[in-house]
C-alpha positions as a printed Julia matrix, in Angstrom:
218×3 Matrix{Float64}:
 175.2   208.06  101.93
 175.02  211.8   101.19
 176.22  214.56   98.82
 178.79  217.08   98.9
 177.74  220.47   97.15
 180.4   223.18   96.31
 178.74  225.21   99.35
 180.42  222.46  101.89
 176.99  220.99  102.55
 176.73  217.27  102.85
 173.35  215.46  103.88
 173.2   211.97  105.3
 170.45  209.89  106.06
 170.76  206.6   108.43
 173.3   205.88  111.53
 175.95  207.77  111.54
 177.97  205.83  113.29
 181.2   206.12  115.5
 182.24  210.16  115.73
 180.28  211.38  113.05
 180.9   214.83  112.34
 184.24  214.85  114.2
 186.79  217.48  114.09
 184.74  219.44  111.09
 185.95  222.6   110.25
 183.86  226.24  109.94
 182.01  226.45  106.24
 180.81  222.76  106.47
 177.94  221.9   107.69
 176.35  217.77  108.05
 172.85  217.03  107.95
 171.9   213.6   108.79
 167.95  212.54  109.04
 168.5   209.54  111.47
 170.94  208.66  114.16
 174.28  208.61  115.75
 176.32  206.73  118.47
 179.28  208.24  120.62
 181.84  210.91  119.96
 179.23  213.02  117.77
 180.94  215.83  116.93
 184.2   215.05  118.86
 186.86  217.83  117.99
 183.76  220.16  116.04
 186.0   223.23  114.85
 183.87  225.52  113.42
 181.33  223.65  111.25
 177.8   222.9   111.77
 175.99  219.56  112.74
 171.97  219.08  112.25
 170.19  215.48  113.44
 167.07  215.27  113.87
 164.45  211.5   113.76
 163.32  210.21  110.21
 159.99  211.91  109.12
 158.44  208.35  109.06
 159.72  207.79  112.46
 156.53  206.41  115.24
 158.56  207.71  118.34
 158.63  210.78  119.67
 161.39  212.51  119.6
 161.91  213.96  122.88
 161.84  210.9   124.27
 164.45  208.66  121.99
 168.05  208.99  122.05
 169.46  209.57  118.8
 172.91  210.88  120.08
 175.32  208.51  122.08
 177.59  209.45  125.22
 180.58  211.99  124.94
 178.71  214.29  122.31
 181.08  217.28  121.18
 183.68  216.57  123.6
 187.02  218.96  122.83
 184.97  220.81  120.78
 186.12  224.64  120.23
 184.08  226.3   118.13
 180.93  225.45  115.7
 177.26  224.89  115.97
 175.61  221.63  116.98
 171.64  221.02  116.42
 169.93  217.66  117.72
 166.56  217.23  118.22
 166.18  214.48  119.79
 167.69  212.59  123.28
 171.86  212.69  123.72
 173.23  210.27  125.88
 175.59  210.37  129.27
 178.5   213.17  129.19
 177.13  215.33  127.24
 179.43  218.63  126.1
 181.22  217.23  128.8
 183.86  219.34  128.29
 182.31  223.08  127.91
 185.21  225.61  128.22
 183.23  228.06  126.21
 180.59  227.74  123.75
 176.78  227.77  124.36
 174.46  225.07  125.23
 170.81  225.39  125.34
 169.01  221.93  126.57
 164.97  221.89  126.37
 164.82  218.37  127.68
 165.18  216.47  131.25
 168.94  216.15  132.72
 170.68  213.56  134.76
 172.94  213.78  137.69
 176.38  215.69  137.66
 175.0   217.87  135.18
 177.89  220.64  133.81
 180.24  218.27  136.55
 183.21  219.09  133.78
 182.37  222.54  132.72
 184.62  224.94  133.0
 183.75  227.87  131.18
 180.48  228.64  128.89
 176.92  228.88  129.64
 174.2   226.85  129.64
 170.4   227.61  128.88
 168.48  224.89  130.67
 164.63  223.96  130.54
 163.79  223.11  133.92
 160.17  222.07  133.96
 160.3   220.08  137.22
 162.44  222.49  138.93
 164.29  220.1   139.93
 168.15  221.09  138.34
 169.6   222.02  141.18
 169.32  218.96  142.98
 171.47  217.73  140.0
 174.15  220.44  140.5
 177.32  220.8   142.01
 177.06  224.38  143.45
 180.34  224.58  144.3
 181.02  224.83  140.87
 178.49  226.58  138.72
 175.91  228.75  139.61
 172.13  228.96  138.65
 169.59  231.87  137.74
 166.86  232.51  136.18
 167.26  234.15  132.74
 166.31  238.0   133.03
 168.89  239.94  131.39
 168.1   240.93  127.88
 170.53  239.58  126.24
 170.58  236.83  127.71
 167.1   236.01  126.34
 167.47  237.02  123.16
 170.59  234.48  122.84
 168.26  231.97  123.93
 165.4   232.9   121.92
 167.62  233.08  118.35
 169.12  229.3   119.35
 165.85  227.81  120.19
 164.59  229.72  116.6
 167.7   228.2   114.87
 167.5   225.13  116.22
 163.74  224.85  115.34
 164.45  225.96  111.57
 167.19  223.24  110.67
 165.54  220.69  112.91
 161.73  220.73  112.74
 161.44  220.62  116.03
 158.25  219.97  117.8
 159.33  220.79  121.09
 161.23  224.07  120.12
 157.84  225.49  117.99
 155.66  224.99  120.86
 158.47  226.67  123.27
 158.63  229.59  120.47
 154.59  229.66  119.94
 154.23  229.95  123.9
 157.42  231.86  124.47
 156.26  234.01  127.61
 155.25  230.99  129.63
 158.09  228.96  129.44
 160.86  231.77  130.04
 160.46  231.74  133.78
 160.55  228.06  133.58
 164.63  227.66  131.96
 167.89  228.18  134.11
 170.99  229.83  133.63
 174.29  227.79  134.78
 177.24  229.63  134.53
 180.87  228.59  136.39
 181.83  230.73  138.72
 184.73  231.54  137.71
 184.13  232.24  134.17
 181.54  234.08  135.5
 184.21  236.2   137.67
 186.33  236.1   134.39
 183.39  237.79  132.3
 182.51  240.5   135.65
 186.4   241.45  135.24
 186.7   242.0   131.3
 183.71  244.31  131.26
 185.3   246.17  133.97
 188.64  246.69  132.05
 186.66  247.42  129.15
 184.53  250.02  130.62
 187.8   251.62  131.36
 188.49  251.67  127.77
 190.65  248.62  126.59
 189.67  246.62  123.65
 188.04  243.55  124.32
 191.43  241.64  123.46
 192.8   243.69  126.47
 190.5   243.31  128.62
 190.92  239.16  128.62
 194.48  239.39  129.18
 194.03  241.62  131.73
 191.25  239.88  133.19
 193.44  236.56  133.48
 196.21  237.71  135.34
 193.24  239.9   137.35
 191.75  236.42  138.62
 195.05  234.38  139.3
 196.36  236.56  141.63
């Protein structure tokens, strides 16, 4: 059960079942204390999503899934928070938004991504044995932007959530930088190289995509 406020905030506490959250669009955001099997947050249009273990909960969890397989597939836009294990296929589907992971990955990791980035934690250094390289590429994160767009989500993340993991990441920020990767698609990343170009030359950013799309199907 839960409650809806006049804000568009609704918090849940138990399983949430089948495609919980699915399709939701931007100004609502779900908060469920507990768990949730596949299709979470199938179709997630603009709202925001926040699961994290019971409070009373023994396991640790880092270590539990909580999240079933196909998490936020088709989604377009929105925020998704889970602290806590997802299963097989996860963002499966990444054409675009952000993902930052600060657990372990399997095999065929980003196998269906397509566009986006990904921030990943790679304490065994072991992700790109886990890569198709002929698809995405991997780097260290350096740029600083790019680390201050990891930084806010693992801050975010750690302020809905609670988070264990993402406070002692925060608390010992400097040591465990060098440790995450950056995978990236080529081609968005060729996609991204050619709309700064065409907006250095002084398009708008709207411009500069369209240009950059018929740039990189020739």
């Amino acid at each position: 059960g839960g409650w809806l406020s006049q804000w568009g905030f609704h918090d849940f506490a138990g399983s949430g079942g089948q495609s919980f959250g699915a399709f939701i669009p931007k100004g609502l955001t779900l908060e469920l204390e507990g768990d949730s099997n596949d299709y979470f947050g199938k179709g997630l249009s603009g709202g925001k999503l926040i699961v994290y273990s019971p409070a009373k909960a023994k396991y640790k969890a880092d270590e539990n899934i909580i999240i079933g397989n196909v998490a936020l597939f088709g989604a377009t836009s929105g925020k998704a928070f889970i602290a806590g294990v997802a299963g097989e296929r996860f963002c499966v589907r990444n054409s675009g938004g952000c993902a930052v992971i600060l657990g372990k990955t399997s095999k065929n990791f980003a196998a269906g991504m397509s566009g986006g980035i990904a921030y990943v934690l790679d304490e065994e250094s072991d992700l790109y044995t886990k890569l198709n390289k002929s698809l995405v590429g991997f780097s260290k994160v350096t740029v600083s932007e790019d680390i201050q767009q990891l930084k806010s989500l693992i801050e975010e993340h750690t302020s809905l959530t609670g988070s264990v993991r993402g406070k002692e990441i925060l608390d010992n920020f400097d040591e465990y930088l060098p440790k995450f990767k950056k995978i990236i698609p080529h081609e968005y990343a060729r996609m991204l190289k050619s709309i700064n170009k065409f907006e250095a030359d002084g398009m708008s950013h709207e411009e500069a995509k369209i240009e950059a799309f018929y740039a990189n199907i020739k």
